[in-house]
Short mmCIF file of C-alpha atoms in Angstrom, two decimals:
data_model
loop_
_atom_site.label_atom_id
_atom_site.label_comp_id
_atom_site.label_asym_id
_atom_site.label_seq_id
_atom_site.Cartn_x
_atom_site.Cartn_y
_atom_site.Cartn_z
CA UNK A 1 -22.00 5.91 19.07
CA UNK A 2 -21.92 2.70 17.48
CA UNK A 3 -19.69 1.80 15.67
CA UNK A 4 -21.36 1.23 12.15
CA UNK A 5 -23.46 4.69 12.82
CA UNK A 6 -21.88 7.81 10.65
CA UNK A 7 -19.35 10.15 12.29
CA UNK A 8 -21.80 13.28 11.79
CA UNK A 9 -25.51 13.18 10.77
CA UNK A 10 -26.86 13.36 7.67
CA UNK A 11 -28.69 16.87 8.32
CA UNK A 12 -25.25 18.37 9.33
CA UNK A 13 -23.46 17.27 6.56
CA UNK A 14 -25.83 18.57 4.73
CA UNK A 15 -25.73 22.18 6.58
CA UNK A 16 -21.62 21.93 6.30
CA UNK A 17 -21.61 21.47 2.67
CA UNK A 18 -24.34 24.02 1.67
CA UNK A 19 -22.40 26.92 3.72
CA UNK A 20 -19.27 25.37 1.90
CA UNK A 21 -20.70 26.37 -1.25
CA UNK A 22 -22.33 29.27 -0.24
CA UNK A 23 -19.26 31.38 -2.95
CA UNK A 24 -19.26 28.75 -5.39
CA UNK A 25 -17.68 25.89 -6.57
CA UNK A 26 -18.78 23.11 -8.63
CA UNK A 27 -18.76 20.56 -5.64
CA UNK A 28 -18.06 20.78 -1.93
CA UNK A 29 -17.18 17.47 0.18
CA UNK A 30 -17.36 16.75 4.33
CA UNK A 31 -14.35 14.20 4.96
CA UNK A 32 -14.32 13.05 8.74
CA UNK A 33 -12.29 10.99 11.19
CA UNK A 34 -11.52 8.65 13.88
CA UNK A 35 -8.61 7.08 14.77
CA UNK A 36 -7.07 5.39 17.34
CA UNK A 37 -4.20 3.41 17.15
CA UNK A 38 -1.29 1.62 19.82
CA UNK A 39 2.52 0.56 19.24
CA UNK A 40 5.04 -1.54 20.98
CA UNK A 41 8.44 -2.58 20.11
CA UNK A 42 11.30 -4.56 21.73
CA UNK A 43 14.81 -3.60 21.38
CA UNK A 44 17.63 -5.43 22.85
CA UNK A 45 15.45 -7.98 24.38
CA UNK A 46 14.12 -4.38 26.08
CA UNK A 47 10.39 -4.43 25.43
CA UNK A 48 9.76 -0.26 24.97
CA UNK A 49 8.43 2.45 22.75
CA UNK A 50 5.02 2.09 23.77
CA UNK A 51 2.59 4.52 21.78
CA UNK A 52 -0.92 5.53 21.88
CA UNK A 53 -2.51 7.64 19.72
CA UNK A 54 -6.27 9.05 18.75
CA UNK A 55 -7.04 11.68 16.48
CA UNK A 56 -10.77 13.55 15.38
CA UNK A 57 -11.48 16.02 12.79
CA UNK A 58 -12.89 16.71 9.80
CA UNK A 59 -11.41 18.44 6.48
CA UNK A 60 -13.97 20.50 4.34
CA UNK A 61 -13.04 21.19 0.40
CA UNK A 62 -14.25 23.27 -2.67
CA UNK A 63 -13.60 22.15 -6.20
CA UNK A 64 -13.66 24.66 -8.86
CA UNK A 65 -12.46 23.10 -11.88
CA UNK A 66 -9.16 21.20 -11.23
CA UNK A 67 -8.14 23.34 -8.11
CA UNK A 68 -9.38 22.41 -4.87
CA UNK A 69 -9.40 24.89 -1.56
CA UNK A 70 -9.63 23.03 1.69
CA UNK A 71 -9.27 24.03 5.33
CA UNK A 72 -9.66 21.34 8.12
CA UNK A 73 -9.94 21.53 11.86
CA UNK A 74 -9.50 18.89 15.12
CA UNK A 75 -12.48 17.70 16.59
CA UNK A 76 -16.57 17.08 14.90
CA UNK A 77 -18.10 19.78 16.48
CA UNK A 78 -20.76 21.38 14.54
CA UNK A 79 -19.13 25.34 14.92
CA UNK A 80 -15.59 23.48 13.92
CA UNK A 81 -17.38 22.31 10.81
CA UNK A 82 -18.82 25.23 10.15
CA UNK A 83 -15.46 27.28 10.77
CA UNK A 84 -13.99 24.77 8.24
CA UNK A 85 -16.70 25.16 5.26
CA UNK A 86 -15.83 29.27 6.19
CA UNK A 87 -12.37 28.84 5.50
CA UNK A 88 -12.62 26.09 2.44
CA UNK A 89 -15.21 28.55 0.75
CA UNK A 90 -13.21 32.03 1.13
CA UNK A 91 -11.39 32.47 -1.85
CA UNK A 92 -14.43 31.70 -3.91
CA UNK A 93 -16.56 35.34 -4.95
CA UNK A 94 -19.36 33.39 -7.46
CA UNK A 95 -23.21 32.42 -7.03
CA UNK A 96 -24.07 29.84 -4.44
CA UNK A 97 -24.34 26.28 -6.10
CA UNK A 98 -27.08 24.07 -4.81
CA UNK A 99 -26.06 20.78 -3.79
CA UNK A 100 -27.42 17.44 -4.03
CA UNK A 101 -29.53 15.88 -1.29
CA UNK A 102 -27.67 13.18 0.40
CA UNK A 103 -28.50 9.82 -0.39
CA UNK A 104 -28.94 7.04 2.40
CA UNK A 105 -25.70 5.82 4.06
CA UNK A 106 -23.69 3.80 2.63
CA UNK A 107 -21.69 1.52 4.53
CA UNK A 108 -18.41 -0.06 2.72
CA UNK A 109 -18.36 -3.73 3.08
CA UNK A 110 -16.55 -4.68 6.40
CA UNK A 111 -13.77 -6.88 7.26
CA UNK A 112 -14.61 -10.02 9.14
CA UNK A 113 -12.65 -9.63 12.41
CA UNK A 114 -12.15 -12.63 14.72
CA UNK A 115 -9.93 -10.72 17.76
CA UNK A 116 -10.37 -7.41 17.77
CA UNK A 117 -6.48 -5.94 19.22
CA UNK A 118 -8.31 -3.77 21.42
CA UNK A 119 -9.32 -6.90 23.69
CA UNK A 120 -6.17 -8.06 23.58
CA UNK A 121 -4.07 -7.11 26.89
CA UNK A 122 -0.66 -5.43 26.32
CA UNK A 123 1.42 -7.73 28.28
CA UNK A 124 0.42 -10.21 25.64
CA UNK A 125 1.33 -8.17 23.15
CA UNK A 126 5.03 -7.42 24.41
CA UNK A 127 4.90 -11.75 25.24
CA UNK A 128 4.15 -11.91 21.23
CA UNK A 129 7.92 -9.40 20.60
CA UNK A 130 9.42 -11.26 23.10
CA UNK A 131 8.78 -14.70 21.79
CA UNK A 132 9.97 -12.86 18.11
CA UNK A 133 13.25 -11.88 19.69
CA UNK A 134 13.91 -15.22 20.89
CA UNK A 135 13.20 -16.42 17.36
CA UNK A 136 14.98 -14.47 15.51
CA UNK A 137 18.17 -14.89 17.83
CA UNK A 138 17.95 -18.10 17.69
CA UNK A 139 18.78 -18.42 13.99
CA UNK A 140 21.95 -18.61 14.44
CA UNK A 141 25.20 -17.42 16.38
CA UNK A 142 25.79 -14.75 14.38
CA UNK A 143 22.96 -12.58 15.35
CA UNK A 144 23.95 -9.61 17.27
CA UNK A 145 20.93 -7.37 17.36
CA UNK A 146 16.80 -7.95 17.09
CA UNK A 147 13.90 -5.86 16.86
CA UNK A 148 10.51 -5.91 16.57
CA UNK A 149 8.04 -3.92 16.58
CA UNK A 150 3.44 -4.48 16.65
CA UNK A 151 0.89 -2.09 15.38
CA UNK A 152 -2.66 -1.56 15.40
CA UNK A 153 -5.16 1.16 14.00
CA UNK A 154 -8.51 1.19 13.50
CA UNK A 155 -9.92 4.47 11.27
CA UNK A 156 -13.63 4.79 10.82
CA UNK A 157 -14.33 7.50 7.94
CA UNK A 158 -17.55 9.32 6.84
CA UNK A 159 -17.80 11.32 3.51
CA UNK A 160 -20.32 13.36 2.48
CA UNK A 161 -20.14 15.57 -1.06
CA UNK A 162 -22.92 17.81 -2.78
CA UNK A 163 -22.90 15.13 -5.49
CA UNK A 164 -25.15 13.30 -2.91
CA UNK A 165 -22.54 10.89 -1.36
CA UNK A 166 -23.11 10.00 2.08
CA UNK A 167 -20.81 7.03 2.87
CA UNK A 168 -18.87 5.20 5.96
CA UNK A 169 -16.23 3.00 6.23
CA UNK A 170 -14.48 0.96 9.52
CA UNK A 171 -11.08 -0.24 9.13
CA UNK A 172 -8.92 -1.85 11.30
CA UNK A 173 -5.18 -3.02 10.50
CA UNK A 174 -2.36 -4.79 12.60
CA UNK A 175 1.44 -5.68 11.80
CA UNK A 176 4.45 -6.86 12.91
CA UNK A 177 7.58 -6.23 11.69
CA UNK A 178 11.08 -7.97 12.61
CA UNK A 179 14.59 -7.25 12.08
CA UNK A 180 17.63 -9.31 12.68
CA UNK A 181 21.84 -8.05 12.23
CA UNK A 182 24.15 -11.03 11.93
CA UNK A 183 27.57 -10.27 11.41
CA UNK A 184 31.23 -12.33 10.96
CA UNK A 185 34.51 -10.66 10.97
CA UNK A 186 34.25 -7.75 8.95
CA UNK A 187 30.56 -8.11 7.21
CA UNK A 188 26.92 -7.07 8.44
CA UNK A 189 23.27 -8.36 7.08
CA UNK A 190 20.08 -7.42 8.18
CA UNK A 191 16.63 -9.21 7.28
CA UNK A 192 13.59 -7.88 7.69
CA UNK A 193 10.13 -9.36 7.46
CA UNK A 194 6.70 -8.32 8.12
CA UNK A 195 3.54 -9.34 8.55
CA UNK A 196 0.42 -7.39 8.27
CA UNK A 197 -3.26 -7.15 7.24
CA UNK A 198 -6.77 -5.71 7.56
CA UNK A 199 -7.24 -8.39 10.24
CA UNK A 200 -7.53 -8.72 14.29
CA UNK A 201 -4.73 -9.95 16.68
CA UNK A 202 -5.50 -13.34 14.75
CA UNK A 203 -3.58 -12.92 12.35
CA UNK A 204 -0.41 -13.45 14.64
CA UNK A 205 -1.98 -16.50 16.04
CA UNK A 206 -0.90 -20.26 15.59
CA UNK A 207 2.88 -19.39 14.97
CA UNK A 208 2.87 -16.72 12.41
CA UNK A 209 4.82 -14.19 14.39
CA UNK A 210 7.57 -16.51 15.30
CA UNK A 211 7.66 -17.63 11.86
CA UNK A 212 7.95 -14.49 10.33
CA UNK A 213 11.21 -13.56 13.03
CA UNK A 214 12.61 -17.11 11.64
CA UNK A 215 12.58 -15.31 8.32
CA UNK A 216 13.75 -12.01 9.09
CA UNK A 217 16.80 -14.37 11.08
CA UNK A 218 17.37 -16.35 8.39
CA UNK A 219 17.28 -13.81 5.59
CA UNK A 220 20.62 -11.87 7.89
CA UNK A 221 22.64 -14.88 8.53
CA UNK A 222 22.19 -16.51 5.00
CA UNK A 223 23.50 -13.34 3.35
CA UNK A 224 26.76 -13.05 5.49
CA UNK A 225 27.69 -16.03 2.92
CA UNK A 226 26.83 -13.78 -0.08
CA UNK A 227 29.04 -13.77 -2.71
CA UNK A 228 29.57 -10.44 -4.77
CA UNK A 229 26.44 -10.24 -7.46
CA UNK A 230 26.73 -11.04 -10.82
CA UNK A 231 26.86 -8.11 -13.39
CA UNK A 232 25.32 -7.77 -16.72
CA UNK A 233 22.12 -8.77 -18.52
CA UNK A 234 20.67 -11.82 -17.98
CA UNK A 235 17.53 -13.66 -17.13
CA UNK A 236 16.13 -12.57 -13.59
CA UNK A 237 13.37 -14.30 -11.20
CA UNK A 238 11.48 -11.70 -9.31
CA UNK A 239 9.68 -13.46 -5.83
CA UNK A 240 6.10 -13.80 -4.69
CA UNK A 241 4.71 -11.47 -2.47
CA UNK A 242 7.58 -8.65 -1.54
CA UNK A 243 8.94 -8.60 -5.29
CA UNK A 244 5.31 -7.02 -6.51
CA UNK A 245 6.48 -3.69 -5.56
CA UNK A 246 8.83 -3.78 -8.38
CA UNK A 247 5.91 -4.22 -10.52
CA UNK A 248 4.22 -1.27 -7.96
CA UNK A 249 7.06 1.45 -8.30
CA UNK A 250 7.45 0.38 -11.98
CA UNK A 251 3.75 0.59 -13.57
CA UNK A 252 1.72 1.19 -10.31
CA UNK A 253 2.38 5.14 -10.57
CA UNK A 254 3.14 5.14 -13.84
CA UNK A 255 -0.75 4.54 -14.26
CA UNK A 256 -2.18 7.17 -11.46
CA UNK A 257 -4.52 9.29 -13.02
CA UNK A 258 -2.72 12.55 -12.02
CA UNK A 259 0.77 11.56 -13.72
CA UNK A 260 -1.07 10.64 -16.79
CA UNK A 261 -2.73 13.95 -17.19
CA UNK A 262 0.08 15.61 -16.15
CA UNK A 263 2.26 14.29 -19.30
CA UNK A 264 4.56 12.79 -16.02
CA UNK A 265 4.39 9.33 -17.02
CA UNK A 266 5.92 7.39 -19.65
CA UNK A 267 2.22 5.46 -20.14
CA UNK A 268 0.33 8.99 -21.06
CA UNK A 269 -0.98 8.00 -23.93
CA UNK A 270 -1.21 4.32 -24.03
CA UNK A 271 -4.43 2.81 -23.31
CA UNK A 272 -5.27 -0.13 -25.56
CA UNK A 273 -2.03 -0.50 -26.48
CA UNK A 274 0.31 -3.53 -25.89
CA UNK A 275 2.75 -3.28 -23.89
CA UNK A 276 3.80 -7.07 -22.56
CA UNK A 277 2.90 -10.39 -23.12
CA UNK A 278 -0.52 -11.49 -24.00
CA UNK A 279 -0.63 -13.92 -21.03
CA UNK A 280 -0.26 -10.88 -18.37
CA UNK A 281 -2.92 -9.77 -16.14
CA UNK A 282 -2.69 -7.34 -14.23
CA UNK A 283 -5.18 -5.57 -11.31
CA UNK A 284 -5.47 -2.57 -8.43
CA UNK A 285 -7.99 -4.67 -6.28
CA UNK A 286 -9.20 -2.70 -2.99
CA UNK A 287 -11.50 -5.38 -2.09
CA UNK A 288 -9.25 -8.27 -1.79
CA UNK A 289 -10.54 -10.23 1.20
CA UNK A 290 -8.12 -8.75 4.28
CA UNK A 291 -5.51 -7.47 2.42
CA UNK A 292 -3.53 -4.31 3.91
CA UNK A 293 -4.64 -2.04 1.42
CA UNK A 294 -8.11 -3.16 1.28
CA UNK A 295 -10.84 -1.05 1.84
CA UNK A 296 -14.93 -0.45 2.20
CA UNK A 297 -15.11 2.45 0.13
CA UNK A 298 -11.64 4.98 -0.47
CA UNK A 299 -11.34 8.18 0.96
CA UNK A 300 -14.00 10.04 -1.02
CA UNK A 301 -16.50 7.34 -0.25
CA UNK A 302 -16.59 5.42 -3.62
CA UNK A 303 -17.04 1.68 -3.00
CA UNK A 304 -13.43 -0.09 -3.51
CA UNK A 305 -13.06 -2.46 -7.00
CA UNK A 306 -11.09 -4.54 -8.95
CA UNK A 307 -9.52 -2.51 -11.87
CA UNK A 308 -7.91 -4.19 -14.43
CA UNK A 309 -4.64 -2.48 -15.34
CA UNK A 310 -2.97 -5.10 -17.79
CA UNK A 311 -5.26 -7.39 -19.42
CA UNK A 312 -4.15 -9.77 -22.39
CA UNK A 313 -0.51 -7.66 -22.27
CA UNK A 314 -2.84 -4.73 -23.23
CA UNK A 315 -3.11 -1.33 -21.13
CA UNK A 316 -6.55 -0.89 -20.24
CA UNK A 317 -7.16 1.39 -17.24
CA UNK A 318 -5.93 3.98 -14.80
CA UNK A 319 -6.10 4.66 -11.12
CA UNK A 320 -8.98 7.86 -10.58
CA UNK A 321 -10.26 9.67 -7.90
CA UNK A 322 -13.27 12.12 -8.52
CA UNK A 323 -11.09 15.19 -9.82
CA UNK A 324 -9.38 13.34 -12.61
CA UNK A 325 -12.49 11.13 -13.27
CA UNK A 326 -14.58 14.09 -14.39
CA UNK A 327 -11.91 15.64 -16.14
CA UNK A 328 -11.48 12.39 -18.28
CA UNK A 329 -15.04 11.77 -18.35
CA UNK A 330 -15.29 8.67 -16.47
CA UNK A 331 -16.36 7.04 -13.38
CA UNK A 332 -13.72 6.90 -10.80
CA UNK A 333 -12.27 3.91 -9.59
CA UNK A 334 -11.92 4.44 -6.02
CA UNK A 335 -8.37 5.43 -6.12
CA UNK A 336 -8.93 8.66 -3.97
CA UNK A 337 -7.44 8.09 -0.49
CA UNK A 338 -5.40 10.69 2.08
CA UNK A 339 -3.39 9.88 4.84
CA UNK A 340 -5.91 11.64 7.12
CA UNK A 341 -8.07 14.44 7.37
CA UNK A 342 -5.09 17.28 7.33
CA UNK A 343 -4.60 15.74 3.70
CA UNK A 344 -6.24 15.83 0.26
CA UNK A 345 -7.16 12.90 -1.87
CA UNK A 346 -5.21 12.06 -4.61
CA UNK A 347 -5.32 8.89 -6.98
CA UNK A 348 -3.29 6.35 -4.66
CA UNK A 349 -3.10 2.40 -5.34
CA UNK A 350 -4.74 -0.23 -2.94
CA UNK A 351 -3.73 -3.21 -3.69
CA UNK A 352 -1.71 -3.66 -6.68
CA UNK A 353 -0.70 -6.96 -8.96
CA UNK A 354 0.52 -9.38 -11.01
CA UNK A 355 -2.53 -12.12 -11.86
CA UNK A 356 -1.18 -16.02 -10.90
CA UNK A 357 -1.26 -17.96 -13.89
CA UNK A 358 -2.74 -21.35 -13.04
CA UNK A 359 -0.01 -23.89 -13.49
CA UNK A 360 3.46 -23.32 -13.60
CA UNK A 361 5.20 -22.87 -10.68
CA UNK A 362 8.25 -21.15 -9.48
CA UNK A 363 10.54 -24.15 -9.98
CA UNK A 364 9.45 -24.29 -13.59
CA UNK A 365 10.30 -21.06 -14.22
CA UNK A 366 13.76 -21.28 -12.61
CA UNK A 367 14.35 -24.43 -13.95
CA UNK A 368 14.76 -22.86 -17.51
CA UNK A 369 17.49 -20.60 -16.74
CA UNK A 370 20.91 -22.10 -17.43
CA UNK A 371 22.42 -18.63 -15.49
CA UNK A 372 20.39 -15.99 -14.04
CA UNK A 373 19.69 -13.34 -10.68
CA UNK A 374 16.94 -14.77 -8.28
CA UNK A 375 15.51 -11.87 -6.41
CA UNK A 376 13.57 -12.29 -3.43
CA UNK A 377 13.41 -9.00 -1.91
CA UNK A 378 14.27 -5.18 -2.58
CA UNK A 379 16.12 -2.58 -0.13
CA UNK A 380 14.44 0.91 -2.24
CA UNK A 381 15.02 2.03 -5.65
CA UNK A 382 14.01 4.88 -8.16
CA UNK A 383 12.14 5.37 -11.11
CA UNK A 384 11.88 8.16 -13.53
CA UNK A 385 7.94 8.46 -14.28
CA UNK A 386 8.94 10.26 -17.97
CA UNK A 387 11.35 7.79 -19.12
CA UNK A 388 10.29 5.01 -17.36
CA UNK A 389 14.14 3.93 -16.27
CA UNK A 390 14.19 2.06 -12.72
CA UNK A 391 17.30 1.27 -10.51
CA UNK A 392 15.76 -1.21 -7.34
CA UNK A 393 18.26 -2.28 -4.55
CA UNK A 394 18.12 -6.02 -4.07
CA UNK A 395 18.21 -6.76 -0.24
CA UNK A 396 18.36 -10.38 -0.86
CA UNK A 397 19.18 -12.63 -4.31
CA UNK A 398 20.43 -15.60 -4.95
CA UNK A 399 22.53 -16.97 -8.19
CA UNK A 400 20.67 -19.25 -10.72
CA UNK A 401 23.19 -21.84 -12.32
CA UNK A 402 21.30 -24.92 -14.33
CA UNK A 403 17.62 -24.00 -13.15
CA UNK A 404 18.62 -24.02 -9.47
CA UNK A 405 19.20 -21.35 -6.93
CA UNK A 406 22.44 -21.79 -5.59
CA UNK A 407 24.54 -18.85 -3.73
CA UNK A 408 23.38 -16.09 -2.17
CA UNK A 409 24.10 -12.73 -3.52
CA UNK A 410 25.25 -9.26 -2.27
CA UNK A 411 25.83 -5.82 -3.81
CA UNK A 412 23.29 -6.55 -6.61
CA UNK A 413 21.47 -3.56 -8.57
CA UNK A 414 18.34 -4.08 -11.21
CA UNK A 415 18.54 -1.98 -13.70
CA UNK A 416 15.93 -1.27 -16.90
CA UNK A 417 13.02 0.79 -18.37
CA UNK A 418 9.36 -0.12 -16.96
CA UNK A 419 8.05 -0.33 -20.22
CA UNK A 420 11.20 -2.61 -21.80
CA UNK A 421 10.95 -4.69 -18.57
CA UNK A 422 7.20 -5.42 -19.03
CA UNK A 423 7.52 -6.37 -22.55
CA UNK A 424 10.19 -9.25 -21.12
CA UNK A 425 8.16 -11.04 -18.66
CA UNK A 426 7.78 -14.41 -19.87
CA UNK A 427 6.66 -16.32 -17.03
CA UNK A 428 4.19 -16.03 -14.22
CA UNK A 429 3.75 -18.75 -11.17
CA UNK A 430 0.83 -19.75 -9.30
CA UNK A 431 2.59 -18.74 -5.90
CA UNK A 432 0.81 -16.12 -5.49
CA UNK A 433 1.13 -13.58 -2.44
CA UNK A 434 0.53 -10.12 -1.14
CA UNK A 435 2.56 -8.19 1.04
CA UNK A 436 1.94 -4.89 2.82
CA UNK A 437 4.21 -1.47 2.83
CA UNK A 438 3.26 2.01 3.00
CA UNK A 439 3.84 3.86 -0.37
CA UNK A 440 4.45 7.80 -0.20
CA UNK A 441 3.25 10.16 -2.47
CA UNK A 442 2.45 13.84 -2.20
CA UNK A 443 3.61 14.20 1.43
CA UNK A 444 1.82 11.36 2.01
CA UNK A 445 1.48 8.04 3.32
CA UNK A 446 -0.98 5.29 3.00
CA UNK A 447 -1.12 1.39 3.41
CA UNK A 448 -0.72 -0.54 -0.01
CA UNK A 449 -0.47 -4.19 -0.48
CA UNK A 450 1.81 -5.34 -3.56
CA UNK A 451 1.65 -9.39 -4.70
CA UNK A 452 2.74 -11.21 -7.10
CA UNK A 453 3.76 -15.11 -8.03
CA UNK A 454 7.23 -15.65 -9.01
CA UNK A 455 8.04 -13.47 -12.45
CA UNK A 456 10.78 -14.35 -14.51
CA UNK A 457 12.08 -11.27 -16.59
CA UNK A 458 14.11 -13.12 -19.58
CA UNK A 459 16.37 -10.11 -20.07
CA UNK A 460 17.51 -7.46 -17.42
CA UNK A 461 20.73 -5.54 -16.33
CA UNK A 462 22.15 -6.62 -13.19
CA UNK A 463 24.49 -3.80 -11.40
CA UNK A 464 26.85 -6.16 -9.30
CA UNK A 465 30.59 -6.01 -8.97
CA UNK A 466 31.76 -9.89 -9.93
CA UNK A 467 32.14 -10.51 -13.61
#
């Protein structure tokens, strides 16, 4: 089968989803699946932990109104489909509905791909974590312990619904991620860096995987000299890249379709209101050019877009997949994803935002701050979606004394209300970056990119323990 040729036909989808609404239901959909997938990591300068993996099936659902009944089975086999529709359709006792003919295929716009991982050997693979072990050892005497660890998946999808979707979509993502523990008497770091994308075995090339172990290294032996953080409010730098998922935990969900019409989120109500700066833009972007949560289409085969969240401080949109679209009336904005065919879709981010302004830069905004909390990079956090209060770890920060980063920082706590923390941004850089992580929701788990320039917050608690 080629590779850009559906998973099933279009004359069995069609079969699958008329015997799926053979009881009823206002819409049926056909979701199917390839993957395959391989894993290596080096511990202790041991290369191990080799995985492969490949997985085929299909899930088959029902929507009736806001509930949906699904069944799903391994493997694309015509009589497994049909066992599927059979199950999905069995608590439904009304008149058949007629579905929509299929339109042609559509495929989702593909990432360019210079080496596919597949071509690559695996003894080049474990010389790529040994070389990052090296690396990150070498940062300094203090390291005691490395890992690493390289991934690859590629997940072709098909959808077909009775709405008259008929849709494809090949996607292929690698990363590596490194970890270094430097300790001194009586104290322990860790750093940890990744690097990841929807991109071939090139995007390790030319250095980048040694350069990301020099961070992860670097990050664990700088913050052995950490000083206890400051405590109390103050002005706080967020980083580029990494520090957008404070901006992902804080907002991000807070603007999923299914919170909001829930009454679970402390932005129910809010479009068109203002709730930050005029100068803030904000976006959920699936399409950005080989970015980890990009995509062709999402998971119910709705090409990916750029949504605007924030724009001139102003709520203006939310995340939808098809369910909460129709309930609101509105087109959805390719928010639907699952983390595989055993899984509903539910209204996920891709990748999610802070716009770069065009001209200041990160020293600019640190060089107004007389005393402030620099954070580069978070170690977890919570946030309550009906109040809107957030506590984030910081994994590594820095002290700002007369606009320049000086010590680093342990021990340090951010704490604040999404929507109070919004309305404080007064500065955006031009640095801007995305990074990848995998957010869970639902029992779920799915690749999301969060970016950002620098942010400077001009007023936010600090949890530390000097004073």
């Amino acid at each position: 089968m080629a590779s850009d040729d559906p998973l099933v036909p279009s004359e069995l989808a069609e079969r699958v989803i008329a015997r799926a609404l053979r009881n009823g239901g206002d819409w049926a959909e056909l979701f199917c699946e390839q993957r395959s997938s391989f894993g290596l990591s080096i511990d202790e300068s041991r290369v191990e932990g080799v995985t492969r993996g490949r997985d085929l099936g299909a899930g088959v659902r029902v929507v009736s109104g806001e509930t949906s009944y699904f069944a799903h089975v391994d493997g694309l086999a015509e009589a497994d489909l049909e066992r599927a529709a059979d199950a999905a359709s069995a608590a439904l006792s009304g008149e058949r509905t007629e579905p929509t003919a299929l339109s042609a295929l559509v495929r989702g716009e593909p990432q360019p791909i210079e080496t596919d991982p597949a071509d690559v050997t695996a003894d080049r693979k474990a010389d790529l974590l040994r070389a990052c072990d090296e690396r990150a050892r070498a940062a300094g005497a203090e390291i005691t312990q490395a890992s690493a660890s390289y991934s690859e998946a590629r997940r072709r999808i098909t959808v077909a619904n009775s709405l008259g979707t008929f849709a494809s979509d090949d996607r292929l993502r690698t990363r590596l991620g490194v970890q270094a523990v430097a300790a001194r008497d009586d104290r322990v770091e860790t750093g940890f860096e990744t690097r990841g994308a929807h991109r071939g075995f090139e995007l390790l090339a030319d250095g980048a995987a040694e350069a990301t172990a020099d961070a992860a290294g670097r990050a664990a032996v700088t913050m052995l000299g950490a000083d206890p953080a400051p405590a109390g409010t103050m002005p706080v730098v967020v980083g580029d890249g990494f520090g957008g998922v404070l901006f992902h935990e804080m907002t991000g969900h807070g603007v999923e379709a299914d919170h909001v019409q829930k009454g679970a989120s402390v932005y129910a109500g809010m479009i068109g209101e203002q709730v930050a700066d005029p100068s803030l833009v904000a976006y959920d972007d699936g399409r950005l050019p080989h970015e980890w949560g990009t995509e062709g289409t999402d998971d119910e085969g709705t090409p990916t877009q750029r949504t605007p969240i924030i724009e001139g401080g102003r709520l203006t949109g939310l995340l939808y997949d098809l369910i909460r679209a129709r309930k609101d009336g509105v087109a959805s904005t390719a928010n639907g994803r699952r983390q595989s065919f055993r899984h509903l879709p539910i209204p996920r981010m891709t990748n999610t935002y802070i716009a770069p302004s065009s001209d200041t830069t990160p020293a600019a905004l640190i060089g107004d701050v007389s005393r402030g909390f620099y954070a580069v990079s978070f170690a977890g956090g919570q946030v309550d979606p009906t109040t809107g209060d957030f506590v984030f770890g910081v994994s590594e920060g820095y002290l700002i004394e007369n606009g320049e980063v000086t010590r680093p920082c342990r021990g340090a706590t951010l704490i604040g209300n999404c929507l109070a923390a919004l309305r404080a941004i007064d500065g955006v850089a031009n640095d801007f970056d995305v990074r990848t992580g995998f957010c869970g929701k639902g029992g779920q788990s799915v690749p999301v990119g969060v970016g950002q320039g620098h942010v400077r917050i001009a007023e936010l608690t600090v949890g530390g323990t000097s004073v």
